[in-house]
Short mmCIF file of C-alpha atoms in Angstrom, two decimals:
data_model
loop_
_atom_site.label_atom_id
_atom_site.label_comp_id
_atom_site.label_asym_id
_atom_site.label_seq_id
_atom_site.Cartn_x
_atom_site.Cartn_y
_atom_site.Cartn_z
CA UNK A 1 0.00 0.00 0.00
CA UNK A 2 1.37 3.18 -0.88
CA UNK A 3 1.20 5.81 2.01
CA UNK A 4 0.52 9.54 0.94
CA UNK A 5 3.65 11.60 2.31
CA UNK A 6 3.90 15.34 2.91
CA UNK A 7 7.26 16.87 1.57
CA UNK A 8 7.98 13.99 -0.80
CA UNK A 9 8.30 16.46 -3.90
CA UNK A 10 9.77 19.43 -4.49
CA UNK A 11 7.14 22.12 -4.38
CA UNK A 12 5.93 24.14 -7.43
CA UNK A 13 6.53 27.34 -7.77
CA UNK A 14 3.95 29.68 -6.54
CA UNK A 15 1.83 26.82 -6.55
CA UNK A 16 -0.16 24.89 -3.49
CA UNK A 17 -2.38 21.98 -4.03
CA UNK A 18 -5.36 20.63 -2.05
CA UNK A 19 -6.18 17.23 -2.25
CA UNK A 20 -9.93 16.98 -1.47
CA UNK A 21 -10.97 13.15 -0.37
CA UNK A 22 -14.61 12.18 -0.47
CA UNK A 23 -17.38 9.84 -1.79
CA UNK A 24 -19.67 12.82 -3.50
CA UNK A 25 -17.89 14.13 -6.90
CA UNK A 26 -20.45 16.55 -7.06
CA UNK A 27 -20.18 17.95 -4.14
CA UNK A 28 -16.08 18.00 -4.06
CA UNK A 29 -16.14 19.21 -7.61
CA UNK A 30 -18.53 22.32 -6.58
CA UNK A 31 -15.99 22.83 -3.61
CA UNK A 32 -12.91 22.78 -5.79
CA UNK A 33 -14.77 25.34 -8.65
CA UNK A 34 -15.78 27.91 -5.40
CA UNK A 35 -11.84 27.86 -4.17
CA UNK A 36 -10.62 28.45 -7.76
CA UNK A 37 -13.01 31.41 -7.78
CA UNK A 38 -11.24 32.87 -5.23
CA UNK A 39 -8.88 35.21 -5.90
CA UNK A 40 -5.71 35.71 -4.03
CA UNK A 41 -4.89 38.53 -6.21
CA UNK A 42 -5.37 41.17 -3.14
CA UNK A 43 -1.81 39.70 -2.95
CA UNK A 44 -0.64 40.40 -6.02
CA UNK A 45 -0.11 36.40 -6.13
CA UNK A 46 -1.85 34.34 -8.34
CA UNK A 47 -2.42 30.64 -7.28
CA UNK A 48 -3.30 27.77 -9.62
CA UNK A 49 -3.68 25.25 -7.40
CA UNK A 50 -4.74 21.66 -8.18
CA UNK A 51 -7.05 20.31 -6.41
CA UNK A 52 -7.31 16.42 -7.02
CA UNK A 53 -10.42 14.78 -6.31
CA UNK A 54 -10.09 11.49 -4.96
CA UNK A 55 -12.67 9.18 -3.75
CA UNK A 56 -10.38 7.45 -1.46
CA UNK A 57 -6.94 7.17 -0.64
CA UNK A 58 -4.98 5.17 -1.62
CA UNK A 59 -3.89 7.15 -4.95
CA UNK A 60 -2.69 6.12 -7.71
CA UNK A 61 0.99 5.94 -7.81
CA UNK A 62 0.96 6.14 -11.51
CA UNK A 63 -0.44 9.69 -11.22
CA UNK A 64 2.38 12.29 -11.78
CA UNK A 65 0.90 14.24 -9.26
CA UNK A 66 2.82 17.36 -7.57
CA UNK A 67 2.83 17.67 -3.94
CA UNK A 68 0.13 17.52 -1.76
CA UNK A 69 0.06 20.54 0.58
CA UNK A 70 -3.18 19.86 2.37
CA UNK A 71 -6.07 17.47 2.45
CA UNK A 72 -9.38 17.54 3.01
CA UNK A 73 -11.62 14.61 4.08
CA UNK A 74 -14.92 15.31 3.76
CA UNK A 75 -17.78 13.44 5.00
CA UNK A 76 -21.40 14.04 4.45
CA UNK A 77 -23.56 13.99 7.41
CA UNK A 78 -25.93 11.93 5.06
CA UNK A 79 -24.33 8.85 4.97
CA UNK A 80 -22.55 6.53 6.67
CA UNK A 81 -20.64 5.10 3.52
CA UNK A 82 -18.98 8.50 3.29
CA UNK A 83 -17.86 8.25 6.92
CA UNK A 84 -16.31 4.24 6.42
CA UNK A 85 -14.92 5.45 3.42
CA UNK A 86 -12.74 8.13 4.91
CA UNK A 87 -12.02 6.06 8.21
CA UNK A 88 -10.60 3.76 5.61
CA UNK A 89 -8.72 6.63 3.49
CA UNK A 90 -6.61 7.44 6.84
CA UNK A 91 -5.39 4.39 6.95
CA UNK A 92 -3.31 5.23 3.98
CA UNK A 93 -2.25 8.63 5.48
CA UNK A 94 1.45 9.12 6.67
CA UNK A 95 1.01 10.62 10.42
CA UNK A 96 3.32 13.30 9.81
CA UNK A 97 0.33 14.65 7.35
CA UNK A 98 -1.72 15.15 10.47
CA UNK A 99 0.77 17.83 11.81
CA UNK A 100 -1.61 20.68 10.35
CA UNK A 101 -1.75 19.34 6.50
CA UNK A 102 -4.69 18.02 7.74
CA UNK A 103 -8.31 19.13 7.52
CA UNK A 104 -12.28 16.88 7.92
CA UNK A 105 -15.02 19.27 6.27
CA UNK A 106 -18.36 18.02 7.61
CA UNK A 107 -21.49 18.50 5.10
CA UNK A 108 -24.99 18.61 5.09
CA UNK A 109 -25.07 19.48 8.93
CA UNK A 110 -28.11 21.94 7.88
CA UNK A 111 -30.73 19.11 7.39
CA UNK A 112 -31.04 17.57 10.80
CA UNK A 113 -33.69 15.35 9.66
CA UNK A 114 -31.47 13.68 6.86
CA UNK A 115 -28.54 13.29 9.42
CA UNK A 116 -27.78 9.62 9.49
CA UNK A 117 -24.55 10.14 10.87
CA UNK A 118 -24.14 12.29 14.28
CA UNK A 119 -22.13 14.88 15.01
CA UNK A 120 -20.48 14.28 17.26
CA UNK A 121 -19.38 11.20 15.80
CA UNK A 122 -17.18 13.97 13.33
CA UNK A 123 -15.91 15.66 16.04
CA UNK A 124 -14.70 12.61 18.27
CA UNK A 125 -13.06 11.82 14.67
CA UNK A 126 -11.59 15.04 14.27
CA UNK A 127 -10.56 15.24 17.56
CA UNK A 128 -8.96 11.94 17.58
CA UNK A 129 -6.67 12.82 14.91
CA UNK A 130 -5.98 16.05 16.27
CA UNK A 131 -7.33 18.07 12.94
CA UNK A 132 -9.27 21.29 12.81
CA UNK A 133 -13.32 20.32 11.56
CA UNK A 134 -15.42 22.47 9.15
CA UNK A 135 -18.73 22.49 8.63
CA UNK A 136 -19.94 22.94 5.20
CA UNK A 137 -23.15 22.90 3.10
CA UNK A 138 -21.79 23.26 -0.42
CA UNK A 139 -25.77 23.51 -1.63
CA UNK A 140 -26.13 26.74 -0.67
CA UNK A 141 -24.25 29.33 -2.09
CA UNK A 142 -23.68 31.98 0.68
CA UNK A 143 -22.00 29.27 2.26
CA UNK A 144 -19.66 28.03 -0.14
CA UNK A 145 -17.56 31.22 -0.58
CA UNK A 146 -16.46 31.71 3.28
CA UNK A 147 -15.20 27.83 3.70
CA UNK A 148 -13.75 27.74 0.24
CA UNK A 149 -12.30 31.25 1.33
CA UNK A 150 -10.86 29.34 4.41
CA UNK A 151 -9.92 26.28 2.72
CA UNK A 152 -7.59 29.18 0.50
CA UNK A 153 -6.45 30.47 3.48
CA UNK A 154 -5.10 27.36 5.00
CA UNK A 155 -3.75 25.88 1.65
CA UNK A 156 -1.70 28.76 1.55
CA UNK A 157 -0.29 28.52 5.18
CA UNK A 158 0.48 24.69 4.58
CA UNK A 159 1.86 25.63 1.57
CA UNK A 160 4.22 27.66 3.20
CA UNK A 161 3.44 30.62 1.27
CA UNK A 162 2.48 33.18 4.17
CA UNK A 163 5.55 34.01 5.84
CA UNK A 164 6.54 33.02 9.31
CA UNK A 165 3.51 31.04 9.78
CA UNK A 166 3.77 27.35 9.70
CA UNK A 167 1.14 24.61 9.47
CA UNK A 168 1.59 23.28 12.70
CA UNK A 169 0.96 26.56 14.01
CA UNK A 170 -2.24 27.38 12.32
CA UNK A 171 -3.19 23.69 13.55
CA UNK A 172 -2.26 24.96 17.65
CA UNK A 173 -3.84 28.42 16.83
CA UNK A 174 -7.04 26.68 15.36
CA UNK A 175 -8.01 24.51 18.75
CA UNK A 176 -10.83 26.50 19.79
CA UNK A 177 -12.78 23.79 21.76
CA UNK A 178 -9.98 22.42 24.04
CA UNK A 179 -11.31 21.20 26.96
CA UNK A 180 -10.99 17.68 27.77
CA UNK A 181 -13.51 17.72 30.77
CA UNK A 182 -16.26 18.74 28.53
CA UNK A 183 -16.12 16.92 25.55
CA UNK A 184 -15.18 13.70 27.70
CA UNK A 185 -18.43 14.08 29.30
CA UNK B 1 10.33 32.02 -0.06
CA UNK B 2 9.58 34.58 2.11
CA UNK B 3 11.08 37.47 -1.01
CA UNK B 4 8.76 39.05 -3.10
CA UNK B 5 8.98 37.75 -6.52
CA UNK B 6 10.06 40.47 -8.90
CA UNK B 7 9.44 40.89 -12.57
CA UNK B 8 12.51 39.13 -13.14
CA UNK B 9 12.83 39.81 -16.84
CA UNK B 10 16.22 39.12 -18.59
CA UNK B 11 15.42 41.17 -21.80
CA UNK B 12 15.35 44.16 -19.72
CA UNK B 13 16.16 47.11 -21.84
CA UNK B 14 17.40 49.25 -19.18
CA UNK B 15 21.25 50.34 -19.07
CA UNK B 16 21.29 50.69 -15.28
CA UNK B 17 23.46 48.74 -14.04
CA UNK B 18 22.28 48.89 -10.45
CA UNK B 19 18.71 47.37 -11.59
CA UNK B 20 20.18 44.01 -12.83
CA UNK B 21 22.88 43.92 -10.42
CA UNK B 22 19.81 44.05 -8.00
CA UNK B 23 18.38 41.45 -9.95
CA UNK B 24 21.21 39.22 -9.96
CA UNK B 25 21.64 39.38 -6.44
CA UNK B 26 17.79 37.87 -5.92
CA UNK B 27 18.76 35.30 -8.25
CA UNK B 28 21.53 34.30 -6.90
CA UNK B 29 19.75 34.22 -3.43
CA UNK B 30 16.72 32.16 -4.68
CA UNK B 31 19.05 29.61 -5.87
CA UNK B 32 20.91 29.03 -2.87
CA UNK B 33 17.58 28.58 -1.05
CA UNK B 34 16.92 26.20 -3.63
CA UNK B 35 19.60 23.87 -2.38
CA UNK B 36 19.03 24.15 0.56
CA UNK B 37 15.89 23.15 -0.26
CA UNK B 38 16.33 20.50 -2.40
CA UNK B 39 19.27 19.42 0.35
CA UNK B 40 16.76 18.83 3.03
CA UNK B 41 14.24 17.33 0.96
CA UNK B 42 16.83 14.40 0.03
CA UNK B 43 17.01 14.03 3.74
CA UNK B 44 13.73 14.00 4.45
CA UNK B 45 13.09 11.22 1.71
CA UNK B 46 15.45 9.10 3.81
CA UNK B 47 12.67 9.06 6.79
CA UNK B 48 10.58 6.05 6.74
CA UNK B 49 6.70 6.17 6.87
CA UNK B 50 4.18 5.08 9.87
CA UNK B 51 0.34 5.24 9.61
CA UNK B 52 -2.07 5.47 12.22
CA UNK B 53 -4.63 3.80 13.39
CA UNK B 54 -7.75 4.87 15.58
CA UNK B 55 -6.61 4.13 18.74
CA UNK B 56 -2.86 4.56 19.04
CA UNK B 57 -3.70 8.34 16.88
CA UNK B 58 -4.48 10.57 19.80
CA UNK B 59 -1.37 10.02 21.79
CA UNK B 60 1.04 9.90 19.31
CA UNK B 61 0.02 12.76 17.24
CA UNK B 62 0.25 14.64 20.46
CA UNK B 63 3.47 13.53 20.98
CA UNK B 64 4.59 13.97 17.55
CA UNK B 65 3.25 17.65 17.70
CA UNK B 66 4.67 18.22 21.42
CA UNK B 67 8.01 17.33 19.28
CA UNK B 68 7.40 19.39 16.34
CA UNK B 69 6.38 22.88 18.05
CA UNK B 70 9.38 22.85 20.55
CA UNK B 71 11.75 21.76 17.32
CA UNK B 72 10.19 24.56 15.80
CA UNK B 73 10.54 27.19 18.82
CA UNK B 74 14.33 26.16 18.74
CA UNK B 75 14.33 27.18 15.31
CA UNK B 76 13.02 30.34 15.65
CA UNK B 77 15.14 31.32 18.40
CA UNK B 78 18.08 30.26 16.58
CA UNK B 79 17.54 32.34 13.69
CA UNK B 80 17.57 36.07 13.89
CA UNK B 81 15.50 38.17 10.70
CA UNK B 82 17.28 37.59 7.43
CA UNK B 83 16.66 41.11 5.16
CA UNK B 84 16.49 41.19 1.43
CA UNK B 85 19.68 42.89 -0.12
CA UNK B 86 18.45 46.31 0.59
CA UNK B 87 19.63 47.87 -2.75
CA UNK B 88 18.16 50.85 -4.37
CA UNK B 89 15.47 49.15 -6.50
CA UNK B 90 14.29 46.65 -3.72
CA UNK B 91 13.55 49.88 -1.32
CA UNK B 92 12.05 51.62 -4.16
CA UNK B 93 9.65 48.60 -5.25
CA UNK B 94 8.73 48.28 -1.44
CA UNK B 95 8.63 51.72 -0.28
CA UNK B 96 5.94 52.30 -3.46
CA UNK B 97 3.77 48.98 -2.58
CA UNK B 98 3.49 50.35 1.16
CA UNK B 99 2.35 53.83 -0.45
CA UNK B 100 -0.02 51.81 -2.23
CA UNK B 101 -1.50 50.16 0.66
CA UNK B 102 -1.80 53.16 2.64
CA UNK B 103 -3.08 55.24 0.33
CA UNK B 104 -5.81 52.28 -0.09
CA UNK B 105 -6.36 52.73 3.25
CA UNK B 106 -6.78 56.07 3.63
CA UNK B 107 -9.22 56.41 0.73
CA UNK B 108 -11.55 53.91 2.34
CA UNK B 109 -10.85 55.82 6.09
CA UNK B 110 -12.18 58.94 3.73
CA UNK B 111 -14.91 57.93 1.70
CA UNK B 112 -16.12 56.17 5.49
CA UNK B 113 -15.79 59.49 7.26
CA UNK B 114 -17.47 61.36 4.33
CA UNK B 115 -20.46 59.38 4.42
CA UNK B 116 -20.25 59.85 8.15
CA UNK B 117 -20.00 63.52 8.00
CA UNK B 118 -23.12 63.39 5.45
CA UNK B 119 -25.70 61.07 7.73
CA UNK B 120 -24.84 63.17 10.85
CA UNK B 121 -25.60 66.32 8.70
CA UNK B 122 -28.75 64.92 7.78
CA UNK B 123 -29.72 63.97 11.18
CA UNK B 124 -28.06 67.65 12.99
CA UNK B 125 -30.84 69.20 9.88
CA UNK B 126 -33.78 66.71 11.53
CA UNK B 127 -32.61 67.41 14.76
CA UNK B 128 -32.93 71.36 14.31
CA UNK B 129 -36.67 71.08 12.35
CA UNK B 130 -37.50 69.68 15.00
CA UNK B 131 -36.30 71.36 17.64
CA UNK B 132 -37.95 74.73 15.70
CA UNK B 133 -41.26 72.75 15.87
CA UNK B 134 -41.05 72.45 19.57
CA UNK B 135 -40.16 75.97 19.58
CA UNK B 136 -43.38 77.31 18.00
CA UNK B 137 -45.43 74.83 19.79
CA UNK B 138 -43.67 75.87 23.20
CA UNK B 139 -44.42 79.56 22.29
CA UNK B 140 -47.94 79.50 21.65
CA UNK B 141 -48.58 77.44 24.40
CA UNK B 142 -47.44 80.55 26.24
CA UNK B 143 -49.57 82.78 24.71
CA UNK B 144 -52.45 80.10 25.79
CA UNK B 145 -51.72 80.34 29.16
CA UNK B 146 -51.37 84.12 29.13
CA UNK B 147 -54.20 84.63 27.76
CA UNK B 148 -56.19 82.28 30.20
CA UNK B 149 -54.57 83.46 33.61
CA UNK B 150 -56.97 86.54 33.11
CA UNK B 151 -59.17 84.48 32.48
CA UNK B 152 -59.05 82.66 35.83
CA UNK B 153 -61.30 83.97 38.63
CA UNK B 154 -59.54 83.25 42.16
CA UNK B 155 -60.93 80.18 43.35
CA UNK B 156 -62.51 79.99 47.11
CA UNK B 157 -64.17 77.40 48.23
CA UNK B 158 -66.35 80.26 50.76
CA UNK B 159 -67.52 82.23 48.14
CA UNK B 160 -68.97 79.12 46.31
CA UNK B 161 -70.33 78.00 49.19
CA UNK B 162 -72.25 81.54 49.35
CA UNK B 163 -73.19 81.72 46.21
CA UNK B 164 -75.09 78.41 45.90
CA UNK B 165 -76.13 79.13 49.57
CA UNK B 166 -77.93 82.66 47.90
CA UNK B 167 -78.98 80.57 44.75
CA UNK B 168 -81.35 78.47 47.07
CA UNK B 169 -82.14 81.00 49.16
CA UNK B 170 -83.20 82.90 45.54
CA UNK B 171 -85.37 79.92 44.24
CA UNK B 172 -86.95 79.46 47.74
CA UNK B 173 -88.29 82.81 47.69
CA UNK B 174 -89.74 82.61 44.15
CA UNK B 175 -91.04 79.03 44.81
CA UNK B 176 -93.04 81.02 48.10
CA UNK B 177 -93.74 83.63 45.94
CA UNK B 178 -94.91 81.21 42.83
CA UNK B 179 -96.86 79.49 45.42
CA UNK B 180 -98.63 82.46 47.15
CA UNK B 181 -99.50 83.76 43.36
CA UNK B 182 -100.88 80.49 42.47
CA UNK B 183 -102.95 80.13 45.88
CA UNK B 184 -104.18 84.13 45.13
CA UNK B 185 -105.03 83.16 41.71
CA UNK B 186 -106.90 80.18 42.04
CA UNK B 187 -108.65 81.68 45.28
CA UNK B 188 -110.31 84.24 42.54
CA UNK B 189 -110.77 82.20 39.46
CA UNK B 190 -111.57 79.36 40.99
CA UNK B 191 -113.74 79.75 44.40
CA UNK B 192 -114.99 77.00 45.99
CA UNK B 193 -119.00 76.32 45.08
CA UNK B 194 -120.29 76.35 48.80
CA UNK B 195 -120.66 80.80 48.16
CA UNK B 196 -122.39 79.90 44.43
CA UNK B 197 -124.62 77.32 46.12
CA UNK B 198 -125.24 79.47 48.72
CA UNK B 199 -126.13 82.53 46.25
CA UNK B 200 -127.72 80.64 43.72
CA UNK B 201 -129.59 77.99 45.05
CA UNK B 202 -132.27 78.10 47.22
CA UNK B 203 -134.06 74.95 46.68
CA UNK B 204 -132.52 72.45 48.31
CA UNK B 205 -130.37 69.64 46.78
CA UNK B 206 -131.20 66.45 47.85
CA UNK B 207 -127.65 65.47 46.70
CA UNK B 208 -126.05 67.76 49.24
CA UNK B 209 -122.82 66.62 49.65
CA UNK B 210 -122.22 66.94 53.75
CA UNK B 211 -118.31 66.44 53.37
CA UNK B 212 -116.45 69.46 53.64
CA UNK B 213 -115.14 70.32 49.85
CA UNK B 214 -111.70 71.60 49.34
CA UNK B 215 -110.49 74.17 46.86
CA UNK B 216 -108.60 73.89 44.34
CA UNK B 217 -105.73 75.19 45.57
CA UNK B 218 -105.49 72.16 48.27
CA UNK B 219 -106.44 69.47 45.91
CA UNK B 220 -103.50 70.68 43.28
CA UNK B 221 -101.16 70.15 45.92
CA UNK B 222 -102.36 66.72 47.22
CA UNK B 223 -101.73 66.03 43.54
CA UNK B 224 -98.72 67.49 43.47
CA UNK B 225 -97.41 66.12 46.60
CA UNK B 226 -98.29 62.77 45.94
CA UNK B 227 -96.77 62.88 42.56
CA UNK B 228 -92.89 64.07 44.61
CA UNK B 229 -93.58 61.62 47.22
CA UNK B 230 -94.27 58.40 45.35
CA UNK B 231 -93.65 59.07 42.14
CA UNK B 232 -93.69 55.45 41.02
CA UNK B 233 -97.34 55.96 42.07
CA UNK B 234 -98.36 58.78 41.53
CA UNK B 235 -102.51 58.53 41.41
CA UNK B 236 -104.49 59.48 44.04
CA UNK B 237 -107.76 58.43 44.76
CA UNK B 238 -110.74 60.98 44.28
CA UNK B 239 -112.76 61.13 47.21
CA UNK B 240 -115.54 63.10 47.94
CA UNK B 241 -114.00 66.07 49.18
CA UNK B 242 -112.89 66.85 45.28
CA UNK B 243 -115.62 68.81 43.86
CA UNK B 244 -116.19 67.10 40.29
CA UNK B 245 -116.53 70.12 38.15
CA UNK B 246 -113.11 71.18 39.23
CA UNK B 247 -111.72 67.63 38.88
CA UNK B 248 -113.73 67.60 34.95
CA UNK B 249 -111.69 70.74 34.50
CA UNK B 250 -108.01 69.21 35.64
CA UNK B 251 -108.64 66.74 33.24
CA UNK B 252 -110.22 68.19 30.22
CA UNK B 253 -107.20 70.32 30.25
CA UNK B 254 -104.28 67.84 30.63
CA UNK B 255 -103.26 69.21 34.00
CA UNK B 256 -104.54 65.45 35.57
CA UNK B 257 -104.90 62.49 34.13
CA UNK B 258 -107.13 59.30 35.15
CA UNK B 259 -105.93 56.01 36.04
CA UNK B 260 -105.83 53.47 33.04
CA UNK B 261 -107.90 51.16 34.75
CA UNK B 262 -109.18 52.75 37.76
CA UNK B 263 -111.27 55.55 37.02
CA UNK B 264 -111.42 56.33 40.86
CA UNK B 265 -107.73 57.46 40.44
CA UNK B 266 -106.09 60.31 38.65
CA UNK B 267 -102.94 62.39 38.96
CA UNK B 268 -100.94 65.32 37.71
CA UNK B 269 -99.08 65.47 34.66
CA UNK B 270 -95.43 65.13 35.14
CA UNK B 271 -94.64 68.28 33.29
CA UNK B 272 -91.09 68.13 34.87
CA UNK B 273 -90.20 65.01 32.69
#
């Protein structure tokens, strides 16, 4: 099995790339068209960033792909397939990834009704592994644009392309919801 | 790559020397960061791989990332600021962007404080109306009350007391005096018979009535007491005492009236109501 590796490639230049991981292509393909609609151009840097779309890991090896800056899992609140299907992906994860590089985008939290998987099932997830957790509903569109805003944001920190801040510390900066006490009740 | 990329042209036309002296410096900069680069990426290659799995993540990410951040403090305090080769051009380039930015700034700052200016003006202009408004309406309220503190007689509760104490004094007298003109009036116009019987008959009436008749006068106010003192009955019964002609003449002019279903009963109109 081949284990995705950060730092195994030289990195582009001015280039960052997102590697989104999910079961929907719809939904990851709408995600990846909103980020490439934003522009960084407020400074004066323009990114083209790749973002793959993978239904699971592991990838390809065959792929020339560049390097993978940051990943996304994302799992939709809808079904549980989504869920094994990134529990699975990890597996095929090197751990050093989950030192910021990182990232589980929750969907379809809006619809309570439709919810077959809970919560806080995500966030014991997320919190297992230590990674920041988004919530997302890609349907509607005031949504998209601040999370794919966000998602640019942090690709460009793991990237290393905002100066003197490093993924790692975005990740201990991000930890909002610390405290063991209450979420181990 | 912390060094803002410049338009690093090689066909550049200009003579100065300084510009692509400038430029070669950056170069040559970029490429030793390169090495470096591509030094510690061979190294890093060398590291082998571990995945995780659910239950041994939490611990060892945490210790991974306890590892990491202090690695990375070190780091930091190791290294002091490197500057870019602070030549002509690179100050130039940089001093203009921060112009830029400020002068971005600044516009918004303006065109906020403008609007500002504007909406306070606008409400300073309500503000004033308004405050005229309450102005004219304060003034002739004034003039009101000017006008009706003449108008105001000096209120003591004595003097009221007086006055109604007069007022029913006043209406006492006339009622005495109404009464006494009514009593003189119906004493002439309407006499009792016994004088007419006297004068005019001398035959006797076998139908002499032996009760005592009353005038007029007395049987007006047996009416008209009864009516104030009961007034949800008023009717009074006709006895004998009421001589009949007088009684026919009460009636025929409205001034009595019978009993629905007694005819043995009549009293006075309620001219009052």
């Amino acid at each position: 099995m081949s284990v995705l590796r950060p730092l195994d490639k030289q990195p582009g230049l001015n280039t960052a790339t997102i590697l989104l991981v999910g079961t929907e292509d719809a939904l990851l393909q709408q995600l990846a068209d909103s980020m490439l609609k934003e522009d960084c151009a407020s400074e004066l840097k323009v990114f083209s960033f790749f973002s793959h779309l993978a239904r699971s890991l592991p990838l390809p090896s065959n792929v020339n792909r560049p390097r993978i800056d940051l990943i996304m899992f994302v799992v939709n609140l809808h079904s549980k397939y989504s869920l094994r299907n990134v529990e699975e992906s990890l597996r095929h994860v090197d751990a050093t990834f989950f030192l910021g590089k990182v990232g589980f985008l929750a969907t379809g939290a809006g619809r309570e009704s439709h919810c077959s998987v809970h919560r806080s099932t995500v966030v014991r997830l997320a919190r297992t592994y230590r990674s920041p957790l988004l919530f997302c509903d890609p349907e509607v569109d005031g949504f998209r644009a601040p999370v794919a805003q966000r998602l640019v944001r942090m690709l460009q920190i793991c990237a290393g392309h905002v100066p003197g801040v490093s993924a790692l510390n975005l990740l201990s900066l991000l930890r909002s919801s610390e405290n063991p006490t209450l979420e181990d009740l | 790559m912390s060094v803002n990329q410049q338009d690093l042209d090689p066909d550049s036309t200009t003579d100065m020397e300084d510009v692509t002296n400038a430029e070669e410096e950056l170069i040559k900069e970029c490429e030793e960061m390169w090495k470096d680069m591509e030094e510690c990426q061979k190294k890093l290659s060398l590291v082998g791989t571990e995945t995780l799995t659910d239950s041994n993540a939490q611990p060892s990410l945490l210790i991974m990332q306890a590892k990491c951040l202090t690695a990375e403090l070190s780091q930091w305090q190791k290294e002091s600021p490197e500057i870019i080769p602070l030549n002509e051009e690179v100050l130039v380039t940089l001093g203009k962007e921060e112009f830029q930015k400020l002068r971005h700034d600044l516009e918004l700052v303006l065109s906020t404080i403008q609007s500002k200016n504007e909406k306070l003006k606008e409400d300073l202009e309500r503000e004033q109306q308004w405050f005229n408004e309450q102005q004219q309406i304060l003034e002739s309220l004034n003039v009101l009350h000017n006008e009706l503190k003449h108008q105001v007689v000096t209120f003591s509760e004595s003097r009221i007391f007086s006055e109604l104490k007069t007022k029913m004094h006043d209406i006492k007298e006339y009622k005495e005096k109404l009464l006494v003109t009514l009593g003189e009036f119906l004493e002439d116009h309407f006499p009792l018979p016994d004088r007419n019987v006297k004068k005019k008959k001398k035959k006797k009436n076998i139908q002499e009535s032996t009760v005592q008749l009353i005038t007029l006068h007395e049987m007006l106010e047996i009416l008209l007491n009864r009516l104030f003192d009961v007034p949800h009955d008023p009717y009074v019964k006709i006895s004998d005492s009421f001589w009949p002609p007088y009684i026919e003449l009460l009636l025929r002019n409205g001034i009595a009236l019978r009993h629905p279903e007694d005819p043995t009963r009549i009293r006075l109109e309620a001219f009052h109501q």
